[in-house]
Amino acid sequence: AQSVTQPDIHITVSEGASLELRCNYSYGATPYLFWYVQSPGQGLQLLLKYFSGDTLVQGIKGFEAEFKRSQSSFNLRKPSVHWSDAAEYFCAVVGSGNTGKLIFGQGTTLQVKP
Amino acid sequence: GAVVSQHPSWVICKSGTSVKIECRSLDFQATTMFWYRQFPKQSLMLMATSNEGSKATYEQGVEKDKFLINHASLTLSTLTVTSAHPEDSSFYICSARENIGQGNSGNTIYFGEGSWLTVV
């Protein structure tokens, strides 16, 4: 069965420091992967997606993610974190069966220290 | 990117009444929309898949008679929580899959802003 794991439930980084949020997936075929960000009390905003092609994808707000098939990973990175990046981050994969259902990881809460 | 709008953002209703939440894709057509429920500090739980012009597909454990879903047009899906009770209080989020060309798996999925339901 497909699954997504975000090993880090909570991460704290200092403002200006680099960030990497981990995401591992379990999927038999070529995965379609997404990263979303959720601010408290709000919906999800798409940061970036990977469907095919270049394994390093650029997203909004200075985020990027790299798809590594050999490691079944799709880690999210940002070179310099801003205080406004504090939020919940979700990694997701489209499930099988061509339905478009998203399978979410548990989420990672990012806290940014001044 | 594409925009999905939910209305209302906040709703308070009395126990036993019904409440409707709308999900609209504003600048694209969506034959498929999804309804999620999210509890505090948890991930999203898929409730049902809403298909335009046909019945919704509910996830295991979700009561279809309690959570009525209607997808009457390519830009609108509604979720009606019938005979609401305090335990139905939650954050409900919809998403819509943007239809682009052939195939479905690669289409981007956009989320609404969510709707807070409080049943008193």
CSV table of C-alpha atoms in Angstrom, one decimal:
chain,number,residue,atom,x,y,z
A,1,ALA,CA,0.0,0.0,0.0
A,2,GLN,CA,1.1,3.5,-0.7
A,3,SER,CA,2.3,5.6,2.2
A,4,VAL,CA,4.2,8.7,3.0
A,5,THR,CA,6.4,9.2,6.1
A,6,GLN,CA,7.6,12.5,7.4
A,7,PRO,CA,10.1,11.3,10.1
A,8,ASP,CA,10.3,14.7,11.9
A,9,ILE,CA,7.2,15.8,13.7
A,10,HIS,CA,8.7,19.0,14.9
A,11,ILE,CA,11.7,21.0,13.7
A,12,THR,CA,13.1,24.2,15.1
A,13,VAL,CA,15.6,26.3,13.2
A,14,SER,CA,17.0,29.7,13.6
A,15,GLU,CA,16.0,32.5,11.2
A,16,GLY,CA,18.5,32.6,8.3
A,17,ALA,CA,19.5,29.0,8.8
A,18,SER,CA,19.0,26.3,6.1
A,19,LEU,CA,16.2,23.9,6.3
A,20,GLU,CA,15.5,20.4,5.2
A,21,LEU,CA,12.3,18.6,5.8
A,22,ARG,CA,12.3,14.9,5.1
A,23,CYS,CA,9.7,12.9,3.2
A,24,ASN,CA,9.9,9.2,2.3
A,25,TYR,CA,7.3,7.5,0.3
A,26,SER,CA,6.3,3.9,-0.5
A,27,TYR,CA,4.9,3.6,-4.0
A,28,GLY,CA,5.2,0.9,-6.7
A,29,ALA,CA,5.1,3.0,-9.8
A,30,THR,CA,6.4,6.5,-10.7
A,31,PRO,CA,5.1,8.7,-7.9
A,32,TYR,CA,3.5,12.1,-8.3
A,33,LEU,CA,4.7,14.0,-5.2
A,34,PHE,CA,3.7,17.3,-3.6
A,35,TRP,CA,4.7,19.5,-0.8
A,36,TYR,CA,2.0,21.7,0.8
A,37,VAL,CA,2.3,24.3,3.6
A,38,GLN,CA,-0.5,25.1,6.1
A,39,SER,CA,-0.5,28.1,8.3
A,40,PRO,CA,-2.6,27.8,11.5
A,41,GLY,CA,-6.3,27.8,10.8
A,42,GLN,CA,-5.9,27.9,7.1
A,43,GLY,CA,-6.1,25.7,4.1
A,44,LEU,CA,-3.1,24.1,2.3
A,45,GLN,CA,-1.0,26.0,-0.2
A,46,LEU,CA,0.9,24.2,-2.9
A,47,LEU,CA,4.7,24.7,-2.6
A,48,LEU,CA,5.9,22.5,-5.4
A,49,LYS,CA,5.2,19.3,-7.2
A,50,TYR,CA,7.1,16.5,-9.0
A,51,PHE,CA,5.6,14.6,-11.9
A,52,SER,CA,8.5,13.8,-14.1
A,53,GLY,CA,11.7,15.2,-15.6
A,54,ASP,CA,14.3,17.1,-13.6
A,55,THR,CA,14.5,15.6,-10.2
A,56,LEU,CA,15.2,19.0,-8.6
A,57,VAL,CA,12.1,21.0,-8.6
A,58,GLN,CA,11.7,24.7,-7.6
A,59,GLY,CA,8.7,26.0,-5.8
A,60,ILE,CA,7.4,29.2,-4.4
A,61,LYS,CA,8.8,31.1,-1.5
A,62,GLY,CA,12.3,29.9,-2.2
A,63,PHE,CA,11.7,26.3,-1.6
A,64,GLU,CA,13.0,23.4,-3.6
A,65,ALA,CA,12.8,19.6,-3.4
A,66,GLU,CA,14.8,16.8,-4.8
A,67,PHE,CA,13.3,13.5,-5.9
A,68,LYS,CA,15.6,10.6,-5.2
A,69,ARG,CA,14.1,7.3,-6.5
A,70,SER,CA,16.9,5.2,-5.0
A,71,GLN,CA,16.1,6.5,-1.6
A,72,SER,CA,12.3,6.9,-2.1
A,73,SER,CA,12.6,10.4,-0.8
A,74,PHE,CA,11.4,13.8,-1.7
A,75,ASN,CA,13.0,16.2,0.8
A,76,LEU,CA,12.1,19.8,0.9
A,77,ARG,CA,14.8,22.4,1.3
A,78,LYS,CA,15.3,26.1,1.7
A,79,PRO,CA,18.7,27.8,2.0
A,80,SER,CA,17.6,30.5,4.4
A,81,VAL,CA,14.5,30.3,6.5
A,82,HIS,CA,12.4,33.4,7.3
A,83,TRP,CA,10.2,33.8,10.4
A,84,SER,CA,7.2,33.7,8.1
A,85,ASP,CA,8.0,30.1,7.1
A,86,ALA,CA,6.8,28.8,10.5
A,87,ALA,CA,3.9,26.5,9.6
A,88,GLU,CA,2.9,22.9,9.1
A,89,TYR,CA,4.4,21.2,6.1
A,90,PHE,CA,2.8,18.2,4.4
A,91,CYS,CA,4.3,15.8,1.9
A,92,ALA,CA,1.8,13.9,-0.2
A,93,VAL,CA,1.7,11.4,-3.0
A,94,VAL,CA,-1.1,10.7,-5.4
A,95,GLY,CA,-2.4,7.3,-4.7
A,96,SER,CA,-2.8,4.5,-7.3
A,97,GLY,CA,-5.9,3.8,-9.3
A,98,ASN,CA,-5.8,7.1,-11.2
A,99,THR,CA,-8.3,8.7,-8.8
A,100,GLY,CA,-6.2,11.7,-7.8
A,101,LYS,CA,-6.5,10.9,-4.1
A,102,LEU,CA,-3.7,12.3,-2.1
A,103,ILE,CA,-1.9,10.3,0.6
A,104,PHE,CA,-0.5,12.6,3.2
A,105,GLY,CA,2.4,12.3,5.6
A,106,GLN,CA,1.8,13.2,9.2
A,107,GLY,CA,3.1,16.6,8.8
A,108,THR,CA,6.1,18.5,10.1
A,109,THR,CA,5.7,21.5,12.3
A,110,LEU,CA,8.4,24.1,11.6
A,111,GLN,CA,9.2,26.6,14.3
A,112,VAL,CA,11.6,29.5,13.5
A,113,LYS,CA,13.6,31.1,16.3
A,114,PRO,CA,14.5,34.8,15.9
B,1,GLY,CA,-1.7,28.9,-9.4
B,2,ALA,CA,-5.3,27.9,-9.5
B,3,VAL,CA,-7.7,29.0,-6.8
B,4,VAL,CA,-10.2,27.0,-4.8
B,5,SER,CA,-12.6,28.9,-2.6
B,6,GLN,CA,-14.5,27.6,0.4
B,7,HIS,CA,-17.5,29.2,2.0
B,8,PRO,CA,-18.2,29.8,4.8
B,9,SER,CA,-14.8,30.1,6.5
B,10,TRP,CA,-16.4,29.9,9.9
B,11,VAL,CA,-19.8,28.6,10.9
B,12,ILE,CA,-21.5,27.9,14.2
B,13,CYS,CA,-24.6,25.9,14.3
B,14,LYS,CA,-26.9,24.4,16.9
B,15,SER,CA,-26.9,20.7,17.5
B,16,GLY,CA,-29.4,18.9,15.4
B,17,THR,CA,-29.3,21.3,12.5
B,18,SER,CA,-27.7,20.9,9.1
B,19,VAL,CA,-24.9,23.1,7.6
B,20,LYS,CA,-23.7,23.3,4.1
B,21,ILE,CA,-20.1,24.1,3.0
B,22,GLU,CA,-19.3,25.1,-0.6
B,23,CYS,CA,-16.2,24.4,-2.5
B,24,ARG,CA,-15.6,26.2,-5.8
B,25,SER,CA,-12.8,26.1,-8.3
B,26,LEU,CA,-12.6,29.7,-9.4
B,27,ASP,CA,-10.5,29.5,-12.6
B,28,PHE,CA,-10.5,26.0,-13.7
B,29,GLN,CA,-12.9,23.0,-14.1
B,30,ALA,CA,-12.7,20.2,-11.7
B,31,THR,CA,-14.5,16.9,-12.4
B,32,THR,CA,-13.1,15.6,-9.2
B,33,MET,CA,-13.1,17.3,-5.8
B,34,PHE,CA,-12.1,15.9,-2.4
B,35,TRP,CA,-13.3,16.5,1.1
B,36,TYR,CA,-11.1,16.2,4.1
B,37,ARG,CA,-11.5,16.6,7.8
B,38,GLN,CA,-8.6,17.8,9.9
B,39,PHE,CA,-8.4,17.5,13.7
B,40,PRO,CA,-6.1,19.8,15.6
B,41,LYS,CA,-2.4,19.1,15.1
B,42,GLN,CA,-3.2,16.2,12.9
B,43,SER,CA,-2.9,15.4,9.2
B,44,LEU,CA,-5.8,15.5,6.8
B,45,MET,CA,-8.3,12.6,6.7
B,46,LEU,CA,-10.0,12.0,3.4
B,47,MET,CA,-13.7,11.7,3.8
B,48,ALA,CA,-14.9,11.4,0.2
B,49,THR,CA,-14.2,11.9,-3.4
B,50,SER,CA,-16.8,14.0,-5.2
B,51,ASN,CA,-17.4,13.3,-8.8
B,52,GLU,CA,-19.2,15.7,-11.1
B,53,GLY,CA,-22.5,14.3,-12.2
B,54,SER,CA,-22.3,11.1,-10.1
B,55,LYS,CA,-22.4,9.9,-6.6
B,56,ALA,CA,-19.6,10.6,-4.2
B,57,THR,CA,-17.2,7.8,-3.1
B,58,TYR,CA,-16.9,7.7,0.6
B,59,GLU,CA,-13.9,6.4,2.6
B,60,GLN,CA,-14.4,3.6,5.0
B,61,GLY,CA,-16.0,4.7,8.2
B,62,VAL,CA,-17.5,7.9,6.8
B,63,GLU,CA,-21.3,8.0,7.1
B,64,LYS,CA,-22.6,9.0,3.7
B,65,ASP,CA,-26.1,9.9,5.1
B,66,LYS,CA,-24.5,12.2,7.5
B,67,PHE,CA,-22.1,13.9,5.2
B,68,LEU,CA,-24.0,14.6,2.0
B,69,ILE,CA,-21.9,15.5,-1.0
B,70,ASN,CA,-23.2,17.0,-4.2
B,71,HIS,CA,-21.1,17.9,-7.2
B,72,ALA,CA,-23.6,19.5,-9.5
B,73,SER,CA,-21.3,21.4,-11.8
B,74,LEU,CA,-17.6,21.4,-12.9
B,75,THR,CA,-16.8,24.2,-10.5
B,76,LEU,CA,-18.9,23.5,-7.4
B,77,SER,CA,-19.1,20.7,-4.8
B,78,THR,CA,-21.0,21.0,-1.5
B,79,LEU,CA,-20.7,19.1,1.7
B,80,THR,CA,-23.7,19.1,4.0
B,81,VAL,CA,-23.3,18.0,7.5
B,82,THR,CA,-26.8,16.8,8.5
B,83,SER,CA,-28.1,16.6,12.1
B,84,ALA,CA,-24.8,18.0,13.3
B,85,HIS,CA,-23.5,17.2,16.8
B,86,PRO,CA,-20.7,18.6,18.8
B,87,GLU,CA,-18.4,15.8,17.7
B,88,ASP,CA,-18.7,16.9,14.1
B,89,SER,CA,-17.0,20.2,15.1
B,90,SER,CA,-13.8,20.2,13.0
B,91,PHE,CA,-11.9,21.9,10.2
B,92,TYR,CA,-13.2,20.8,6.8
B,93,ILE,CA,-11.0,21.3,3.7
B,94,CYS,CA,-11.8,20.6,0.1
B,95,SER,CA,-9.5,20.2,-2.8
B,96,ALA,CA,-10.0,20.2,-6.5
B,97,ARG,CA,-8.1,18.4,-9.2
B,98,GLU,CA,-7.3,20.6,-12.2
B,99,ASN,CA,-8.1,18.8,-15.4
B,100,ILE,CA,-5.3,19.1,-17.9
B,101,GLY,CA,-5.2,17.0,-21.0
B,102,GLN,CA,-5.2,13.2,-20.9
B,103,GLY,CA,-4.8,11.2,-17.8
B,104,ASN,CA,-5.4,12.1,-14.2
B,105,SER,CA,-2.6,11.1,-12.0
B,106,GLY,CA,-0.3,14.0,-12.9
B,107,ASN,CA,-2.9,16.7,-12.5
B,108,THR,CA,-2.2,19.3,-9.8
B,109,ILE,CA,-4.5,19.4,-6.8
B,110,TYR,CA,-5.4,22.7,-5.1
B,111,PHE,CA,-6.9,23.2,-1.7
B,112,GLY,CA,-9.5,25.6,-0.4
B,113,GLU,CA,-8.9,27.8,2.6
B,114,GLY,CA,-10.9,25.4,4.9
B,115,SER,CA,-14.1,25.8,6.9
B,116,TRP,CA,-14.3,25.8,10.7
B,117,LEU,CA,-17.4,24.1,11.9
B,118,THR,CA,-18.4,24.5,15.5
B,119,VAL,CA,-21.6,22.7,16.7
B,120,VAL,CA,-23.0,24.0,20.0
